[in-house]
C-alpha cells in the first residue's frame, strides 16, 4: 500500500515490458500534458484521435489544443457511444477513417474515451498497415484502472464478448482523474467494480482500505488517485509477468466469465454496463467458491456487501428486464459461457476465491455444478 497521493502530484506507473515498456501517467489535469508527452515520445509524429460523441463534447477540444500547442497535427474520428461501436461495422468505420487520414506506421492513433473506444481504436491501430502504435487517454474509471492497461484490444461478435482482437500494447497511457468528474454516477460506479476486483483477487489490505474509503473515491478526493494508482500498479505487475495471459493474467478475469455471459444475454446494451456485469459476476464467483467449500459464506457475503454499499448490482434479478428469455435461463447462460475466451477444448475455466485477496484459476470446472448453481440463483 502506498500513501495516498495529493492532487498536485501526478504519478508514473511503468508497465515493464522490456523495449516495449510504457508509462501510465495518473493525476488531475494531466490531459494538458498530452501534446508535450507525445512530442517527446515521437518527434515529428502525426496523430488521429478516436473518440465517441459524448466524450468529444467535453474533452476532444482540450486534447486537440494540447497537441496543437506542441505542433502536432491531428485529425478526429468520432463514433457512437457504447458497445454498438465495438462491432465489425465500427471497426470498418474507424479503420477506413484512419486510412483516409493518411496515418502511417510511424504515426500515432490516440484513443480518447472509455473501454469501448480504447478497445476499438487499439484494434484498428493493431491491424492498420500491419501495426501502428497508439496512445490510451482513458476517460472512464473502468478504462483508467483496467482496459487501457495491458494491450488487450478487440471487438465483440454477436456470439460473445471480445472474441475478435489482438494484444497490442499502447506506448503511453494518460489517466487524468479530473475527467471522471463528468461521468454519470452509474458510469462511475460501474468502473468502481474493477477497482474492487483488484482487492478481491490479490490484495486483502487494499480491499479493507476500499471498504473504508470508497465514498471518498466517488467524491474525487485524494483517495481517487490512490485507488487508481494502486489498481494500475497491480495490473502493470501482472501484465509485465504474463503479457499474453498464459497463466497469472487470467486472474484479472475474476467475475468476467459470468459477467460477459450476462452482457451477451442483454445484447451488449445499456441494460447492463460492463462493470455492472463484473460486479454481479464477482459476487457469483465468490458465492460459487463458497458453494464448492473454497471459502466461507461470511467471506462471500463480505464481497457482496461491499459492492452493494458502492451502489452496484450483485444479483441476477438486479438486471433490467431480468425475466426476458436468455437471461433467466440457466441453459442459455451456460451456452454463452461456453463461448468464453478462457474455454479450452470445451472445458470451463473460472477464477474463484480461496480467500478475500487470494484468487485462483480453476480449470475444468464441472458444468453441471455451474448449471445447478445458476439455477439456484435464478430461483431466488
Short mmCIF file of C-alpha atoms in Angstrom, two decimals, residues 140-367:
data_model
loop_
_atom_site.label_atom_id
_atom_site.label_comp_id
_atom_site.label_asym_id
_atom_site.label_seq_id
_atom_site.Cartn_x
_atom_site.Cartn_y
_atom_site.Cartn_z
CA UNK A 140 -13.81 6.43 -17.58
CA UNK A 141 -12.82 4.93 -14.25
CA UNK A 142 -13.11 1.43 -15.70
CA UNK A 143 -10.75 2.30 -18.55
CA UNK A 144 -8.26 4.06 -16.29
CA UNK A 145 -7.85 1.11 -13.93
CA UNK A 146 -8.32 -1.76 -16.36
CA UNK A 147 -8.95 -1.72 -20.09
CA UNK A 148 -6.40 0.98 -21.04
CA UNK A 149 -3.55 -1.01 -19.48
CA UNK A 150 -2.17 -4.27 -20.79
CA UNK A 151 -2.72 -4.19 -24.54
CA UNK A 152 -5.96 -6.13 -24.90
CA UNK A 153 -7.84 -4.72 -27.89
CA UNK A 154 -10.79 -6.02 -29.84
CA UNK A 155 -14.43 -6.02 -30.81
CA UNK A 156 -17.44 -8.13 -29.94
CA UNK A 157 -19.00 -10.88 -32.00
CA UNK A 158 -22.75 -11.43 -31.89
CA UNK A 159 -21.74 -14.74 -30.28
CA UNK A 160 -19.73 -13.26 -27.43
CA UNK A 161 -17.69 -10.51 -25.85
CA UNK A 162 -14.22 -9.61 -27.20
CA UNK A 163 -13.96 -12.70 -29.40
CA UNK A 164 -12.04 -10.80 -32.08
CA UNK A 165 -8.94 -8.82 -31.21
CA UNK A 166 -5.23 -8.74 -30.58
CA UNK A 167 -2.65 -8.00 -27.93
CA UNK A 168 -1.34 -4.55 -28.92
CA UNK A 169 0.31 -2.54 -26.17
CA UNK A 170 -0.04 1.25 -26.08
CA UNK A 171 3.10 3.37 -25.97
CA UNK A 172 1.68 5.73 -23.34
CA UNK A 173 -1.36 5.99 -21.05
CA UNK A 174 -2.59 9.38 -19.80
CA UNK A 175 -5.10 8.93 -16.96
CA UNK A 176 -6.46 12.35 -16.00
CA UNK A 177 -8.57 11.81 -12.88
CA UNK A 178 -10.33 15.17 -13.36
CA UNK A 179 -12.16 13.89 -16.45
CA UNK A 180 -14.00 11.43 -14.23
CA UNK A 181 -15.95 14.35 -12.76
CA UNK A 182 -18.10 14.40 -15.92
CA UNK A 183 -19.18 10.75 -15.60
CA UNK A 184 -22.72 9.91 -14.55
CA UNK A 185 -22.97 8.28 -11.11
CA UNK A 186 -23.91 4.99 -12.77
CA UNK A 187 -20.87 5.06 -15.08
CA UNK A 188 -18.55 5.82 -12.18
CA UNK A 189 -20.00 3.04 -10.04
CA UNK A 190 -19.61 0.59 -12.92
CA UNK A 191 -15.91 1.43 -13.13
CA UNK A 192 -15.52 1.01 -9.39
CA UNK A 193 -16.27 -2.69 -9.78
CA UNK A 194 -12.89 -3.11 -11.47
CA UNK A 195 -11.17 -1.25 -8.62
CA UNK A 196 -12.75 -3.56 -6.06
CA UNK A 197 -11.72 -6.52 -8.19
CA UNK A 198 -8.03 -5.87 -7.55
CA UNK A 199 -8.57 -6.07 -3.81
CA UNK A 200 -10.74 -9.17 -4.02
CA UNK A 201 -8.38 -11.12 -6.25
CA UNK A 202 -5.00 -10.28 -4.79
CA UNK A 203 -4.79 -7.60 -2.08
CA UNK A 204 -6.95 -8.00 1.01
CA UNK A 205 -5.37 -4.91 2.62
CA UNK A 206 -6.43 -2.81 -0.36
CA UNK A 207 -9.94 -4.26 -0.17
CA UNK A 208 -10.12 -3.35 3.51
CA UNK A 209 -8.99 0.20 2.64
CA UNK A 210 -11.71 0.37 -0.04
CA UNK A 211 -14.35 -0.69 2.47
CA UNK A 212 -13.47 2.41 4.49
CA UNK A 213 -12.71 4.90 1.71
CA UNK A 214 -14.98 4.10 -1.24
CA UNK A 215 -17.18 7.15 -0.66
CA UNK A 216 -14.11 9.45 -0.85
CA UNK A 217 -13.18 7.86 -4.18
CA UNK A 218 -16.60 8.82 -5.53
CA UNK A 219 -16.25 12.38 -4.18
CA UNK A 220 -12.98 12.87 -6.05
CA UNK A 221 -10.62 13.39 -3.15
CA UNK A 222 -7.04 12.15 -3.00
CA UNK A 223 -8.46 8.68 -2.34
CA UNK A 224 -9.46 8.58 -6.02
CA UNK A 225 -5.88 8.94 -7.26
CA UNK A 226 -4.68 6.44 -4.69
CA UNK A 227 -7.24 3.85 -5.75
CA UNK A 228 -6.43 4.31 -9.44
CA UNK A 229 -2.66 4.20 -8.91
CA UNK A 230 -2.90 1.10 -6.71
CA UNK A 231 -5.10 -0.63 -9.28
CA UNK A 232 -2.75 0.29 -12.13
CA UNK A 233 0.29 -0.95 -10.20
CA UNK A 234 -1.47 -4.26 -9.61
CA UNK A 235 -2.37 -4.70 -13.25
CA UNK A 236 1.02 -3.49 -14.53
CA UNK A 237 2.75 -6.08 -12.37
CA UNK A 238 0.60 -8.90 -13.68
CA UNK A 239 0.92 -7.78 -17.32
CA UNK A 240 4.71 -7.50 -17.06
CA UNK A 241 4.88 -11.10 -15.84
CA UNK A 242 2.25 -12.61 -18.15
CA UNK A 243 1.56 -10.33 -21.10
CA UNK A 244 -0.46 -12.79 -23.21
CA UNK A 245 -2.46 -14.44 -20.46
CA UNK A 246 -0.83 -17.84 -20.43
CA UNK A 247 -1.09 -18.07 -16.64
CA UNK A 248 -1.36 -15.44 -13.90
CA UNK A 249 -3.05 -12.76 -16.03
CA UNK A 250 -6.18 -14.90 -16.21
CA UNK A 251 -6.77 -13.94 -12.55
CA UNK A 252 -7.71 -10.46 -13.77
CA UNK A 253 -10.82 -12.05 -15.26
CA UNK A 254 -12.39 -12.54 -11.84
CA UNK A 255 -16.13 -12.11 -12.37
CA UNK A 256 -15.80 -11.89 -16.14
CA UNK A 257 -16.90 -15.40 -17.16
CA UNK A 258 -20.29 -14.84 -15.55
CA UNK A 259 -20.28 -11.12 -16.42
CA UNK A 260 -19.53 -11.49 -20.12
CA UNK A 261 -22.32 -14.05 -20.47
CA UNK A 262 -24.73 -11.62 -18.86
CA UNK A 263 -23.60 -8.83 -21.19
CA UNK A 264 -24.18 -11.06 -24.19
CA UNK A 265 -27.60 -12.08 -22.85
CA UNK A 266 -28.58 -8.41 -22.61
CA UNK A 267 -27.38 -7.72 -26.15
CA UNK A 268 -24.36 -5.62 -25.07
CA UNK A 269 -26.83 -2.85 -24.30
CA UNK A 270 -27.10 -0.20 -21.61
CA UNK A 271 -29.32 -2.58 -19.67
CA UNK A 272 -26.04 -3.80 -18.19
CA UNK A 273 -22.76 -1.88 -18.23
CA UNK A 274 -19.58 -3.94 -18.33
CA UNK A 275 -18.63 -3.02 -14.76
CA UNK A 276 -22.09 -3.92 -13.55
CA UNK A 277 -21.72 -7.33 -15.19
CA UNK A 278 -18.36 -7.71 -13.45
CA UNK A 279 -19.92 -6.81 -10.09
CA UNK A 280 -22.62 -9.45 -10.48
CA UNK A 281 -20.05 -11.89 -11.86
CA UNK A 282 -17.66 -11.27 -8.97
CA UNK A 283 -20.46 -11.86 -6.47
CA UNK A 284 -21.42 -15.07 -8.24
CA UNK A 285 -17.77 -16.20 -8.32
CA UNK A 286 -17.49 -15.62 -4.56
CA UNK A 287 -20.76 -17.45 -3.91
CA UNK A 288 -19.79 -20.31 -6.21
CA UNK A 289 -16.46 -20.56 -4.36
CA UNK A 290 -18.43 -20.85 -1.12
CA UNK A 291 -20.70 -23.48 -2.70
CA UNK A 292 -17.58 -25.51 -3.54
CA UNK A 293 -16.24 -25.14 0.02
CA UNK A 294 -13.27 -22.99 -1.04
CA UNK A 295 -14.24 -20.01 1.16
CA UNK A 296 -16.74 -19.44 3.93
CA UNK A 297 -20.16 -17.88 3.43
CA UNK A 298 -19.03 -14.89 5.50
CA UNK A 299 -16.26 -14.07 3.01
CA UNK A 300 -18.63 -14.34 0.06
CA UNK A 301 -21.06 -12.07 1.89
CA UNK A 302 -18.27 -9.59 2.58
CA UNK A 303 -17.61 -9.20 -1.15
CA UNK A 304 -21.31 -8.76 -1.94
CA UNK A 305 -21.87 -6.35 0.93
CA UNK A 306 -19.12 -4.00 -0.22
CA UNK A 307 -20.37 -3.95 -3.82
CA UNK A 308 -23.89 -3.19 -2.60
CA UNK A 309 -22.53 -0.35 -0.43
CA UNK A 310 -20.80 1.01 -3.54
CA UNK A 311 -24.16 1.07 -5.32
CA UNK A 312 -23.51 -1.85 -7.65
CA UNK A 313 -25.85 -4.70 -8.67
CA UNK A 314 -24.95 -8.09 -7.24
CA UNK A 315 -27.91 -10.33 -8.17
CA UNK A 316 -29.18 -11.59 -11.49
CA UNK A 317 -32.53 -10.10 -10.57
CA UNK A 318 -30.93 -6.63 -10.42
CA UNK A 319 -30.58 -6.59 -14.22
CA UNK A 320 -33.22 -4.62 -16.11
CA UNK A 321 -35.56 -6.98 -17.94
CA UNK A 322 -34.29 -9.93 -15.93
CA UNK A 323 -37.22 -12.16 -16.87
CA UNK A 324 -36.53 -11.88 -20.61
CA UNK A 325 -35.67 -15.09 -22.41
CA UNK A 326 -31.93 -15.85 -22.47
CA UNK A 327 -31.25 -14.16 -19.13
CA UNK A 328 -33.49 -16.11 -16.76
CA UNK A 329 -32.49 -19.42 -18.36
CA UNK A 330 -29.56 -21.36 -16.91
CA UNK A 331 -29.01 -23.38 -20.11
CA UNK A 332 -28.91 -20.21 -22.24
CA UNK A 333 -26.36 -18.65 -19.89
CA UNK A 334 -24.28 -21.84 -19.95
CA UNK A 335 -24.27 -21.73 -23.76
CA UNK A 336 -22.97 -18.16 -23.66
CA UNK A 337 -20.27 -19.07 -21.14
CA UNK A 338 -19.19 -21.88 -23.48
CA UNK A 339 -18.06 -19.13 -25.89
CA UNK A 340 -15.81 -17.52 -23.26
CA UNK A 341 -12.22 -16.99 -24.40
CA UNK A 342 -10.95 -19.00 -21.41
CA UNK A 343 -12.77 -22.14 -22.52
CA UNK A 344 -10.27 -24.83 -23.58
CA UNK A 345 -11.50 -27.76 -25.66
CA UNK A 346 -14.96 -27.11 -24.30
CA UNK A 347 -13.83 -27.15 -20.65
CA UNK A 348 -14.92 -24.21 -18.48
CA UNK A 349 -12.31 -22.19 -16.60
CA UNK A 350 -13.33 -19.96 -13.71
CA UNK A 351 -11.47 -17.56 -11.47
CA UNK A 352 -12.51 -18.47 -7.94
CA UNK A 353 -11.52 -17.47 -4.41
CA UNK A 354 -9.60 -19.20 -1.66
CA UNK A 355 -9.97 -16.06 0.45
CA UNK A 356 -10.75 -12.39 0.01
CA UNK A 357 -7.47 -11.25 -1.52
CA UNK A 358 -6.49 -14.64 -2.97
CA UNK A 359 -7.94 -15.77 -6.30
CA UNK A 360 -7.05 -18.98 -8.14
CA UNK A 361 -7.55 -20.35 -11.63
CA UNK A 362 -9.99 -23.27 -11.57
CA UNK A 363 -9.75 -25.31 -14.76
CA UNK A 364 -12.16 -27.95 -16.00
CA UNK A 365 -14.99 -26.94 -13.69
CA UNK A 366 -17.81 -29.47 -13.87
CA UNK A 367 -20.59 -27.85 -15.98
#
